[in-house]
mmCIF file with all atom_site columns, C-alpha atoms in Angstrom:
data_model
loop_
_atom_site.group_PDB
_atom_site.id
_atom_site.type_symbol
_atom_site.label_atom_id
_atom_site.label_alt_id
_atom_site.label_comp_id
_atom_site.label_asym_id
_atom_site.label_entity_id
_atom_site.label_seq_id
_atom_site.pdbx_PDB_ins_code
_atom_site.Cartn_x
_atom_site.Cartn_y
_atom_site.Cartn_z
_atom_site.occupancy
_atom_site.B_iso_or_equiv
_atom_site.pdbx_formal_charge
_atom_site.auth_seq_id
_atom_site.auth_comp_id
_atom_site.auth_asym_id
_atom_site.auth_atom_id
_atom_site.pdbx_PDB_model_num
ATOM 1  C CA . UNK A 1 1  ? 98.613  95.220  98.397  1.00 0.00 ? 141 UNK A CA 1
ATOM 2  C CA . UNK A 1 2  ? 96.129  97.060  100.583 1.00 0.00 ? 142 UNK A CA 1
ATOM 3  C CA . UNK A 1 3  ? 93.715  94.134  100.087 1.00 0.00 ? 143 UNK A CA 1
ATOM 4  C CA . UNK A 1 4  ? 96.069  91.861  102.012 1.00 0.00 ? 144 UNK A CA 1
ATOM 5  C CA . UNK A 1 5  ? 96.984  94.404  104.678 1.00 0.00 ? 145 UNK A CA 1
ATOM 6  C CA . UNK A 1 6  ? 100.618 94.642  103.617 1.00 0.00 ? 146 UNK A CA 1
ATOM 7  C CA . UNK A 1 7  ? 101.156 98.372  103.430 1.00 0.00 ? 147 UNK A CA 1
ATOM 8  C CA . UNK A 1 8  ? 104.921 98.227  104.025 1.00 0.00 ? 148 UNK A CA 1
ATOM 9  C CA . UNK A 1 9  ? 105.681 97.157  100.460 1.00 0.00 ? 149 UNK A CA 1
ATOM 10 C CA . UNK A 1 10 ? 108.049 99.459  98.623  1.00 0.00 ? 150 UNK A CA 1
ATOM 11 C CA . UNK A 1 11 ? 105.950 100.042 95.521  1.00 0.00 ? 151 UNK A CA 1
ATOM 12 C CA . UNK A 1 12 ? 109.027 101.075 93.562  1.00 0.00 ? 152 UNK A CA 1
ATOM 13 C CA . UNK A 1 13 ? 109.855 97.332  93.537  1.00 0.00 ? 153 UNK A CA 1
ATOM 14 C CA . UNK A 1 14 ? 106.576 96.480  91.756  1.00 0.00 ? 154 UNK A CA 1
ATOM 15 C CA . UNK A 1 15 ? 106.585 95.729  88.062  1.00 0.00 ? 155 UNK A CA 1
ATOM 16 C CA . UNK A 1 16 ? 103.514 95.085  85.968  1.00 0.00 ? 156 UNK A CA 1
ATOM 17 C CA . UNK A 1 17 ? 103.601 91.525  84.699  1.00 0.00 ? 157 UNK A CA 1
ATOM 18 C CA . UNK A 1 18 ? 100.398 91.557  82.670  1.00 0.00 ? 158 UNK A CA 1
ATOM 19 C CA . UNK A 1 19 ? 97.100  93.337  82.057  1.00 0.00 ? 159 UNK A CA 1
ATOM 20 C CA . UNK A 1 20 ? 94.027  91.404  80.961  1.00 0.00 ? 160 UNK A CA 1
ATOM 21 C CA . UNK A 1 21 ? 90.633  92.564  79.723  1.00 0.00 ? 161 UNK A CA 1
ATOM 22 C CA . UNK A 1 22 ? 88.071  90.178  81.129  1.00 0.00 ? 162 UNK A CA 1
ATOM 23 C CA . UNK A 1 23 ? 84.527  90.225  79.771  1.00 0.00 ? 163 UNK A CA 1
ATOM 24 C CA . UNK A 1 24 ? 82.638  87.464  81.559  1.00 0.00 ? 164 UNK A CA 1
ATOM 25 C CA . UNK A 1 25 ? 79.165  88.964  81.658  1.00 0.00 ? 165 UNK A CA 1
ATOM 26 C CA . UNK A 1 26 ? 77.440  91.316  79.277  1.00 0.00 ? 166 UNK A CA 1
ATOM 27 C CA . UNK A 1 27 ? 77.941  94.860  80.519  1.00 0.00 ? 167 UNK A CA 1
ATOM 28 C CA . UNK A 1 28 ? 80.662  93.995  83.044  1.00 0.00 ? 168 UNK A CA 1
ATOM 29 C CA . UNK A 1 29 ? 84.224  94.821  82.067  1.00 0.00 ? 169 UNK A CA 1
ATOM 30 C CA . UNK A 1 30 ? 87.066  93.910  84.393  1.00 0.00 ? 170 UNK A CA 1
ATOM 31 C CA . UNK A 1 31 ? 90.709  94.808  83.933  1.00 0.00 ? 171 UNK A CA 1
ATOM 32 C CA . UNK A 1 32 ? 92.985  92.451  85.830  1.00 0.00 ? 172 UNK A CA 1
ATOM 33 C CA . UNK A 1 33 ? 96.465  93.739  86.628  1.00 0.00 ? 173 UNK A CA 1
ATOM 34 C CA . UNK A 1 34 ? 99.058  91.181  87.720  1.00 0.00 ? 174 UNK A CA 1
ATOM 35 C CA . UNK A 1 35 ? 102.215 92.466  89.350  1.00 0.00 ? 175 UNK A CA 1
ATOM 36 C CA . UNK A 1 36 ? 105.420 90.790  90.386  1.00 0.00 ? 176 UNK A CA 1
ATOM 37 C CA . UNK A 1 37 ? 107.760 91.851  93.145  1.00 0.00 ? 177 UNK A CA 1
ATOM 38 C CA . UNK A 1 38 ? 110.409 90.440  95.402  1.00 0.00 ? 178 UNK A CA 1
ATOM 39 C CA . UNK A 1 39 ? 109.974 90.468  99.150  1.00 0.00 ? 179 UNK A CA 1
ATOM 40 C CA . UNK A 1 40 ? 112.780 90.781  101.643 1.00 0.00 ? 180 UNK A CA 1
ATOM 41 C CA . UNK A 1 41 ? 110.669 88.952  104.217 1.00 0.00 ? 181 UNK A CA 1
ATOM 42 C CA . UNK A 1 42 ? 107.373 87.080  104.244 1.00 0.00 ? 182 UNK A CA 1
ATOM 43 C CA . UNK A 1 43 ? 104.720 89.577  105.325 1.00 0.00 ? 183 UNK A CA 1
ATOM 44 C CA . UNK A 1 44 ? 101.997 89.060  107.891 1.00 0.00 ? 184 UNK A CA 1
ATOM 45 C CA . UNK A 1 45 ? 98.958  88.823  105.612 1.00 0.00 ? 185 UNK A CA 1
ATOM 46 C CA . UNK A 1 46 ? 95.514  90.075  106.661 1.00 0.00 ? 186 UNK A CA 1
ATOM 47 C CA . UNK A 1 47 ? 92.825  89.420  104.092 1.00 0.00 ? 187 UNK A CA 1
ATOM 48 C CA . UNK A 1 48 ? 89.837  91.735  103.878 1.00 0.00 ? 188 UNK A CA 1
ATOM 49 C CA . UNK A 1 49 ? 86.146  91.106  103.269 1.00 0.00 ? 189 UNK A CA 1
ATOM 50 C CA . UNK A 1 50 ? 86.752  90.708  99.499  1.00 0.00 ? 190 UNK A CA 1
ATOM 51 C CA . UNK A 1 51 ? 88.877  87.589  99.963  1.00 0.00 ? 191 UNK A CA 1
ATOM 52 C CA . UNK A 1 52 ? 88.125  84.127  101.232 1.00 0.00 ? 192 UNK A CA 1
ATOM 53 C CA . UNK A 1 53 ? 91.602  82.631  101.469 1.00 0.00 ? 193 UNK A CA 1
ATOM 54 C CA . UNK A 1 54 ? 95.204  83.061  100.435 1.00 0.00 ? 194 UNK A CA 1
ATOM 55 C CA . UNK A 1 55 ? 98.371  81.038  100.315 1.00 0.00 ? 195 UNK A CA 1
ATOM 56 C CA . UNK A 1 56 ? 102.004 80.944  99.271  1.00 0.00 ? 196 UNK A CA 1
ATOM 57 C CA . UNK A 1 57 ? 102.683 78.528  96.409  1.00 0.00 ? 197 UNK A CA 1
ATOM 58 C CA . UNK A 1 58 ? 105.770 77.243  94.685  1.00 0.00 ? 198 UNK A CA 1
ATOM 59 C CA . UNK A 1 59 ? 105.693 76.366  90.983  1.00 0.00 ? 199 UNK A CA 1
ATOM 60 C CA . UNK A 1 60 ? 104.847 72.713  91.591  1.00 0.00 ? 200 UNK A CA 1
ATOM 61 C CA . UNK A 1 61 ? 101.838 73.584  93.747  1.00 0.00 ? 201 UNK A CA 1
ATOM 62 C CA . UNK A 1 62 ? 100.619 76.191  91.256  1.00 0.00 ? 202 UNK A CA 1
ATOM 63 C CA . UNK A 1 63 ? 100.641 73.717  88.380  1.00 0.00 ? 203 UNK A CA 1
ATOM 64 C CA . UNK A 1 64 ? 98.517  71.243  90.321  1.00 0.00 ? 204 UNK A CA 1
ATOM 65 C CA . UNK A 1 65 ? 96.213  73.782  91.990  1.00 0.00 ? 205 UNK A CA 1
ATOM 66 C CA . UNK A 1 66 ? 92.665  72.920  90.914  1.00 0.00 ? 206 UNK A CA 1
ATOM 67 C CA . UNK A 1 67 ? 91.244  76.248  92.086  1.00 0.00 ? 207 UNK A CA 1
ATOM 68 C CA . UNK A 1 68 ? 93.814  78.443  90.349  1.00 0.00 ? 208 UNK A CA 1
ATOM 69 C CA . UNK A 1 69 ? 92.049  81.152  88.377  1.00 0.00 ? 209 UNK A CA 1
ATOM 70 C CA . UNK A 1 70 ? 92.198  80.422  84.656  1.00 0.00 ? 210 UNK A CA 1
ATOM 71 C CA . UNK A 1 71 ? 93.164  84.057  84.114  1.00 0.00 ? 211 UNK A CA 1
ATOM 72 C CA . UNK A 1 72 ? 96.103  83.804  86.505  1.00 0.00 ? 212 UNK A CA 1
ATOM 73 C CA . UNK A 1 73 ? 97.104  80.468  84.962  1.00 0.00 ? 213 UNK A CA 1
ATOM 74 C CA . UNK A 1 74 ? 97.149  82.158  81.540  1.00 0.00 ? 214 UNK A CA 1
ATOM 75 C CA . UNK A 1 75 ? 99.494  84.894  82.818  1.00 0.00 ? 215 UNK A CA 1
ATOM 76 C CA . UNK A 1 76 ? 101.799 82.435  84.576  1.00 0.00 ? 216 UNK A CA 1
ATOM 77 C CA . UNK A 1 77 ? 102.035 80.240  81.490  1.00 0.00 ? 217 UNK A CA 1
ATOM 78 C CA . UNK A 1 78 ? 102.530 83.226  79.174  1.00 0.00 ? 218 UNK A CA 1
ATOM 79 C CA . UNK A 1 79 ? 105.510 84.398  81.233  1.00 0.00 ? 219 UNK A CA 1
ATOM 80 C CA . UNK A 1 80 ? 106.932 80.892  81.790  1.00 0.00 ? 220 UNK A CA 1
ATOM 81 C CA . UNK A 1 81 ? 106.350 80.849  85.536  1.00 0.00 ? 221 UNK A CA 1
ATOM 82 C CA . UNK A 1 82 ? 104.611 77.464  85.301  1.00 0.00 ? 222 UNK A CA 1
#
């Protein structure tokens, strides 16, 4: 959550949804952790230099999102979110 500038999140409310080993390039190993949590209010998001954009999406928008990461799509489908 530090990447989006939302440091007020009560991390005790976080639960790990999925962990993925991603091996896209030889010699580069990425572990992607996807968390879920419930917010009491919509935070004021501030993206850092590592991000280009962000957005809030309902299930219908996620299903039709052409730029949705295939890794995130896999997690969402696996856990019946989309």
